[in-house]
Coordinates of C-alpha atoms in Angstrom, one line a residue:
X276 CA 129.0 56.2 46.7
X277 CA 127.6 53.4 44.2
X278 CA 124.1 53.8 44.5
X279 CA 121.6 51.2 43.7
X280 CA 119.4 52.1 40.5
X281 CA 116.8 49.2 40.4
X282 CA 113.5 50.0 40.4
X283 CA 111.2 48.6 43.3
X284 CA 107.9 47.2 42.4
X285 CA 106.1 50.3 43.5
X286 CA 107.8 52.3 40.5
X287 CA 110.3 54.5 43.3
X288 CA 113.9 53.7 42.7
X289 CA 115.9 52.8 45.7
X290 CA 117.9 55.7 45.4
X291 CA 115.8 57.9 46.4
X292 CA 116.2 56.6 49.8
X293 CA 119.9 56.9 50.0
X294 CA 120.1 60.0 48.5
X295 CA 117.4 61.2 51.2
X296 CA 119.4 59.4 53.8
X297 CA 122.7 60.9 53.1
X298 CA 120.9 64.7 53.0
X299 CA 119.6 63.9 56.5
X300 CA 122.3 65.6 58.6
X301 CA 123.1 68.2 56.1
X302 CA 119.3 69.4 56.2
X303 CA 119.8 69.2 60.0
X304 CA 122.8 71.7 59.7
X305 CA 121.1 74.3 57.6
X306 CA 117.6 73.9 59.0
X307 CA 116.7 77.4 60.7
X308 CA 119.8 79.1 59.3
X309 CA 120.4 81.7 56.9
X310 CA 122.4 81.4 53.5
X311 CA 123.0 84.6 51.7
X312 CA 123.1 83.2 47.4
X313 CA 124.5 85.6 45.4
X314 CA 123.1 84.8 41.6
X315 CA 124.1 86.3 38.6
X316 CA 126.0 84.4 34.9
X317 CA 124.5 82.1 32.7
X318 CA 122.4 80.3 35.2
X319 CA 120.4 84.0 35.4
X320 CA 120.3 84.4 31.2
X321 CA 118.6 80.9 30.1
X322 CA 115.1 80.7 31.5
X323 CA 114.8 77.1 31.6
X324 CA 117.9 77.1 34.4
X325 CA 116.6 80.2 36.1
X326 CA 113.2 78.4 36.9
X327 CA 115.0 75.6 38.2
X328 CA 117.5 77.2 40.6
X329 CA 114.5 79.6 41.8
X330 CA 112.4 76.1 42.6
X331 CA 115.6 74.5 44.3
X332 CA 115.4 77.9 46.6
X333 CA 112.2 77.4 47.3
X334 CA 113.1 73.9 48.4
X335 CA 115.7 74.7 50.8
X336 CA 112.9 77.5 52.3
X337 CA 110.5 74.5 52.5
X338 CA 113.2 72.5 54.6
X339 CA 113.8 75.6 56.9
X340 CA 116.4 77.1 55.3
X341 CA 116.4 81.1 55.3
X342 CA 117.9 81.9 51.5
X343 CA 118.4 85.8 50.8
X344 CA 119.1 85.7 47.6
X345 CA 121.6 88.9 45.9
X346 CA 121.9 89.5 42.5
X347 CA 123.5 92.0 39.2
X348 CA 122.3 91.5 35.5
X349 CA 126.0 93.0 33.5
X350 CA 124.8 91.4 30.3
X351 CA 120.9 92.9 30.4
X352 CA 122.2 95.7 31.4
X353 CA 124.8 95.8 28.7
X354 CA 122.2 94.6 26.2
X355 CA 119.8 97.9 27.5
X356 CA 123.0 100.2 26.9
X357 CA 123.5 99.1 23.2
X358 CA 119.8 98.9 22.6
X359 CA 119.4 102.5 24.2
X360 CA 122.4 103.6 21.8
X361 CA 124.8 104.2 25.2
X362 CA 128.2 103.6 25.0
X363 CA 129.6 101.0 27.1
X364 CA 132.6 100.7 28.8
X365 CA 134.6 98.8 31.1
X366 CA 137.8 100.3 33.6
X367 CA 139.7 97.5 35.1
X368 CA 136.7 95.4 34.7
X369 CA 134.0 97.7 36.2
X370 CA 131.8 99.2 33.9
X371 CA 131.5 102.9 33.5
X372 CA 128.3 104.3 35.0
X373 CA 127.1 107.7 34.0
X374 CA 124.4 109.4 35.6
X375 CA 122.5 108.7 32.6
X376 CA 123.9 104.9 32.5
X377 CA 122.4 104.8 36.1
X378 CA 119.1 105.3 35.3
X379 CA 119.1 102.4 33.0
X380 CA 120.7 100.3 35.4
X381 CA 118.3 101.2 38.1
X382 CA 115.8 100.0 36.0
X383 CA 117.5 96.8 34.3
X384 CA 118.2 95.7 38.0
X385 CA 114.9 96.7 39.6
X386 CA 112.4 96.9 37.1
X387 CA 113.6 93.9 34.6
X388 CA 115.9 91.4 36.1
X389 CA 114.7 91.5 40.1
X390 CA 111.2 90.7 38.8
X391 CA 112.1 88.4 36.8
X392 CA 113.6 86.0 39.5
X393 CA 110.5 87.3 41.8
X394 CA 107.8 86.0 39.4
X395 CA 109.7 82.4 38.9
X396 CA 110.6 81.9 42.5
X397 CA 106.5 82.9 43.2
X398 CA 105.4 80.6 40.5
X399 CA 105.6 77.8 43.6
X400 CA 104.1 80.4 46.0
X401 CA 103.9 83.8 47.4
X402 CA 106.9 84.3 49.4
X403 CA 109.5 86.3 47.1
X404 CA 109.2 89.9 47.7
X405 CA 111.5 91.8 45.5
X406 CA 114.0 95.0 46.7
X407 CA 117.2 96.9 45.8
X408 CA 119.6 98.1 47.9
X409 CA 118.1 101.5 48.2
X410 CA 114.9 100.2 49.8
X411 CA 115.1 101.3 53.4
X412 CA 119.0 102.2 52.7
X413 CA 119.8 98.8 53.1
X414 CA 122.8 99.1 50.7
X415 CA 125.3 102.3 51.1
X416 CA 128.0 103.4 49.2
X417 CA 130.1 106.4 48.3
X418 CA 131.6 106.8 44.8
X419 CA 134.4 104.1 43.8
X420 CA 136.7 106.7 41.8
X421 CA 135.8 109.2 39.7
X422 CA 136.5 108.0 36.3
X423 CA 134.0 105.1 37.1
X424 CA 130.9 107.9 37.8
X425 CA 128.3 105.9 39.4
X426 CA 130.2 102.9 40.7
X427 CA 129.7 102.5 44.5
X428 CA 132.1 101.5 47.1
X429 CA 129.9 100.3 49.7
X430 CA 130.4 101.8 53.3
X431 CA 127.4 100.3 55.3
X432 CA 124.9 97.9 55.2
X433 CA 121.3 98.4 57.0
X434 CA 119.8 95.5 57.6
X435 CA 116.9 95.6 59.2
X436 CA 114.2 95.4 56.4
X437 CA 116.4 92.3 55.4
X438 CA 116.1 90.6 58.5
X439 CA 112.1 91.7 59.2
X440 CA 111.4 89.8 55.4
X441 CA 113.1 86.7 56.6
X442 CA 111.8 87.0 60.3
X443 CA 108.0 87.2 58.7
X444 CA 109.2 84.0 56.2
X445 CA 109.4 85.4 53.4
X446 CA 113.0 85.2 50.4
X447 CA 114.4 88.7 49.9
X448 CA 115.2 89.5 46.1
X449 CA 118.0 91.9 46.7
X450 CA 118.7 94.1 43.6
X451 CA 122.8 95.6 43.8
X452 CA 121.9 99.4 43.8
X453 CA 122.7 101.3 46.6
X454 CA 121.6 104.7 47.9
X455 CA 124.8 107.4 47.9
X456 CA 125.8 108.9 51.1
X457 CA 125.2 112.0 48.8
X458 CA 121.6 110.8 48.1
X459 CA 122.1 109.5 44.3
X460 CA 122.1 105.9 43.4
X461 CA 125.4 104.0 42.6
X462 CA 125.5 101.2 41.0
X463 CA 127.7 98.2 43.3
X464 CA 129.3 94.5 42.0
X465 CA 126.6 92.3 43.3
X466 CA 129.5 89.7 44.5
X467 CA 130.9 92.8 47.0
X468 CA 126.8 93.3 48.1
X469 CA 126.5 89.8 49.2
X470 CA 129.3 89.5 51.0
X471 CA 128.5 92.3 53.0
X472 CA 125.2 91.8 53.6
X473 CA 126.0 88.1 54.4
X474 CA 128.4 89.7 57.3
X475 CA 126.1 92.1 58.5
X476 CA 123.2 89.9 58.8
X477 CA 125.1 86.8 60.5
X478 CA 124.3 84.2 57.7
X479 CA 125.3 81.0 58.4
X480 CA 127.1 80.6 54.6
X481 CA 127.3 82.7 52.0
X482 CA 127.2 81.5 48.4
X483 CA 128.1 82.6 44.7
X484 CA 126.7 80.7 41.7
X485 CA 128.8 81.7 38.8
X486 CA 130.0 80.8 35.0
X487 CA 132.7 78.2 36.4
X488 CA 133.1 74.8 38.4
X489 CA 135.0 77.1 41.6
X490 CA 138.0 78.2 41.8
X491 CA 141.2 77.0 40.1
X492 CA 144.7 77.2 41.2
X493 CA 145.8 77.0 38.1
X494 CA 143.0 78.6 35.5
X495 CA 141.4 77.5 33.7
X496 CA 143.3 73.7 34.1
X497 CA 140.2 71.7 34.9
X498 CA 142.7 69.4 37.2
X499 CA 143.3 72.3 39.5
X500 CA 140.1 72.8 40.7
X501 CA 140.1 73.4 44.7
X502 CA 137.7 72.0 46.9
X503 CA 138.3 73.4 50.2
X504 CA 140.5 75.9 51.4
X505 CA 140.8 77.8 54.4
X506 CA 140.0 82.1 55.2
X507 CA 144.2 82.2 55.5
X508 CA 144.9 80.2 52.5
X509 CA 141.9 82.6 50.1
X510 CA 143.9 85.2 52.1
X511 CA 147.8 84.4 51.2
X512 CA 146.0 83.7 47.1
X513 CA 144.6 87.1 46.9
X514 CA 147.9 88.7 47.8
X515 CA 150.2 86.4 45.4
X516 CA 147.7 87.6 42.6
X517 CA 147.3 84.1 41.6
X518 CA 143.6 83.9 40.7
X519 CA 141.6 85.3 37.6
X520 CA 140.3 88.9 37.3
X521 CA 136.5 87.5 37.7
X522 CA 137.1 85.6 40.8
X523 CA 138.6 88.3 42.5
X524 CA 135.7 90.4 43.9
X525 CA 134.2 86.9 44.6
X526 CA 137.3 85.7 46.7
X527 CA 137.2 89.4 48.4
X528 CA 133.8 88.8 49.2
X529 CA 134.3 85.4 50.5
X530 CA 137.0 86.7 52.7
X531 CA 135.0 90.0 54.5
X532 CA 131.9 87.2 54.9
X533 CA 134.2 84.8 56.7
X534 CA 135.8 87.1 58.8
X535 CA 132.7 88.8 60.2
X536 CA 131.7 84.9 61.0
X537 CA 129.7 83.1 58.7
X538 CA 130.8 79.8 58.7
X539 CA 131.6 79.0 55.1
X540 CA 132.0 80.3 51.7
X541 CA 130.8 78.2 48.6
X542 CA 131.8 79.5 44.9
X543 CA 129.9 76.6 42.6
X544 CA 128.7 76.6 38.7
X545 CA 125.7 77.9 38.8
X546 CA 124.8 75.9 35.2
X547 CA 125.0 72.6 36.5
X548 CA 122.0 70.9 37.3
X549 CA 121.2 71.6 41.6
X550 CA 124.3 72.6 41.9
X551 CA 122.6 74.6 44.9
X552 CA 121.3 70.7 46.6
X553 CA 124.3 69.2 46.0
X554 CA 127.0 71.3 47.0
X555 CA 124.2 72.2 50.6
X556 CA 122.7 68.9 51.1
X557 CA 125.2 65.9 50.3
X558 CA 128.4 64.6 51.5
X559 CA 130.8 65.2 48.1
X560 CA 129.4 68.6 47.4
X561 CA 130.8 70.1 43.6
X562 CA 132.3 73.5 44.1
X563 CA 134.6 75.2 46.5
X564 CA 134.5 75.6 49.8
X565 CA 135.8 78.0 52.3
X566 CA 135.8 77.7 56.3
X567 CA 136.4 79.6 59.2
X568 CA 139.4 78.1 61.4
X569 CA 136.8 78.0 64.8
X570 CA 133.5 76.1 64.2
X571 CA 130.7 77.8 65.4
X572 CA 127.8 76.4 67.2
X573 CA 125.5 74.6 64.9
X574 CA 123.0 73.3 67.2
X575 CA 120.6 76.3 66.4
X576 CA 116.8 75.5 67.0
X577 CA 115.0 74.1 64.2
X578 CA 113.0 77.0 62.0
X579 CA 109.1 76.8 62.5
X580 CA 107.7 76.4 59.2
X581 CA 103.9 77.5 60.3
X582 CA 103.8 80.6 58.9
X583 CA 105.7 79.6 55.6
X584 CA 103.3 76.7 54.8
X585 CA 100.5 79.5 54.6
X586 CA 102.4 81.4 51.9
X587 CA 102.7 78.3 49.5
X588 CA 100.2 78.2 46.7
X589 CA 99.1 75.4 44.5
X590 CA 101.3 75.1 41.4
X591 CA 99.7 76.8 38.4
X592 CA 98.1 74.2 35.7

């Protein structure tokens, strides 16, 4: 679309309105649904982008969208392990979790990096509350292998605390511990947890802001970027082995979200500017998209935003 960039009289561009305009029916799709956003990458390290994808969160909650938001922290938790003097190391791309590793990460997830998105999503008002998996058992896993230590394979999701924080209105700040079915902690990829959780809650999409622009056929040729694909077609790449090591839990993921119902899957870069808006709310979009084969019904009532308006707070000076 060639948009008109003149400035009216009044100082307000004119494309304001068409951009508004062409968001319309997208807002009307997502309004009173719930979108599972698994965070994590550079967009989480630099501050300056982290404030502004937690205030494009809080926009979408304004407009009636549900966001549960699921996230890891590999590099502060890496930084903690070097700074602590702990050895790190990776197995087929999974880091090695000792008991004692798990403490650290425990507290780099929960104490560190959860609070950190909390306090910039609740710099616009008081409606993040902050949890890991083990709160409530909402996550549950049993160990991976054995040579991994505290890695979880997840077995269950309970998702009832999840669903009572976005039932009272407010964002869930998920944390990707998990509680062992032999009562430790086990540490669980963040791209796996939202997947899951996305299925077992019924979220209407599911997405996973990373380092890259989506997914490439043909990595990392810029020109093979896809835009849409279908469950079967993320399906037949898995099993050719065609995509990159770091896509593949987020494919995986993709795949068990889709196929417990939510409607689509969006991988998108995470660094660009809104890439949550513009992927959610206009007719291009920027990342990739995956979709169910049946469409399910969208005409879902529109979310009352009463009791959210009394959680929002004046910004601070």
């Amino acid at each position: 679309m060639n948009y008109d960039t003149q400035t009216r009289p009044n100082g307000v561009s004119s494309i304001t309105g068409e951009v508004l305009t062409e968001a319309m029916p997208w807002i009307k799709n997502v309004t009173g649904k719930t979108v599972v956003i698994k965070y994590g990458g550079s967009a989480m390290e630099n501050a300056e982008l982290r404030a502004e994808v937690m205030a494009d969160i809080v926009l979408l909650k304004i407009i009636g969208v549900n966001p549960v938001i699921v996230h890891g922290g590999g590099k502060a938790i890496t930084h903690a392990m070097e700074r602590f003097q702990m050895p790190v190391e990776f197995v087929d791309g999974q880091r090695v979790t000792t008991p004692e590793a798990m403490s650290l990460v425990r507290m780099v997830l929960t104490g560190e990096v959860n609070q950190e998105l909390v306090e910039a999503m609740n710099q616009h008002g008081n409606m993040a509350v902050g949890i890991s998996g083990t709160d409530a058992g909402t996550i549950v896993a049993e160990q991976a292998e054995e040579r991994l230590g505290r890695v979880g394979r997840i077995t269950h999701i309970n998702s009832a605390l999840v669903e009572d924080l976005v039932a009272a209105d407010y964002i869930p700040v998920i944390a990707s511990v998990a509680i062992g079915e032999d009562g430790g902690c086990y540490n669980v990829n963040a791209d796996v947890a939202a997947g899951h959780i996305a299925a077992a809650i019924g979220a209407h999409k599911v997405v996973f802001l990373t380092d890259v622009d989506g997914l490439y056929e043909n990595y990392p040729d810029r020109g093979s970027l896809i835009s849409n694909m279908t469950l079967d077609e993320a399906r037949t790449m898995i099993a050719s082995g065609g995509i990159s090591t770091g896509m593949i839990p987020k494919l995986r993921s993709c795949v068990t979200a889709l196929a417990a119902g939510v409607w689509r899957a969006h991988i998108l870069n995470g660094t660009v500017p809104h890439a949550l808006l513009l992927e959610l709310l206009t007719d291009k979009g920027i990342g990739t998209m995956i979709t169910r084969p049946a469409t399910p019904d969208v005409d879902a009532a529109m979310t009352p935003l009463t009791n959210f308006a009394a959680k929002l707070i004046e910004s601070r000076e």
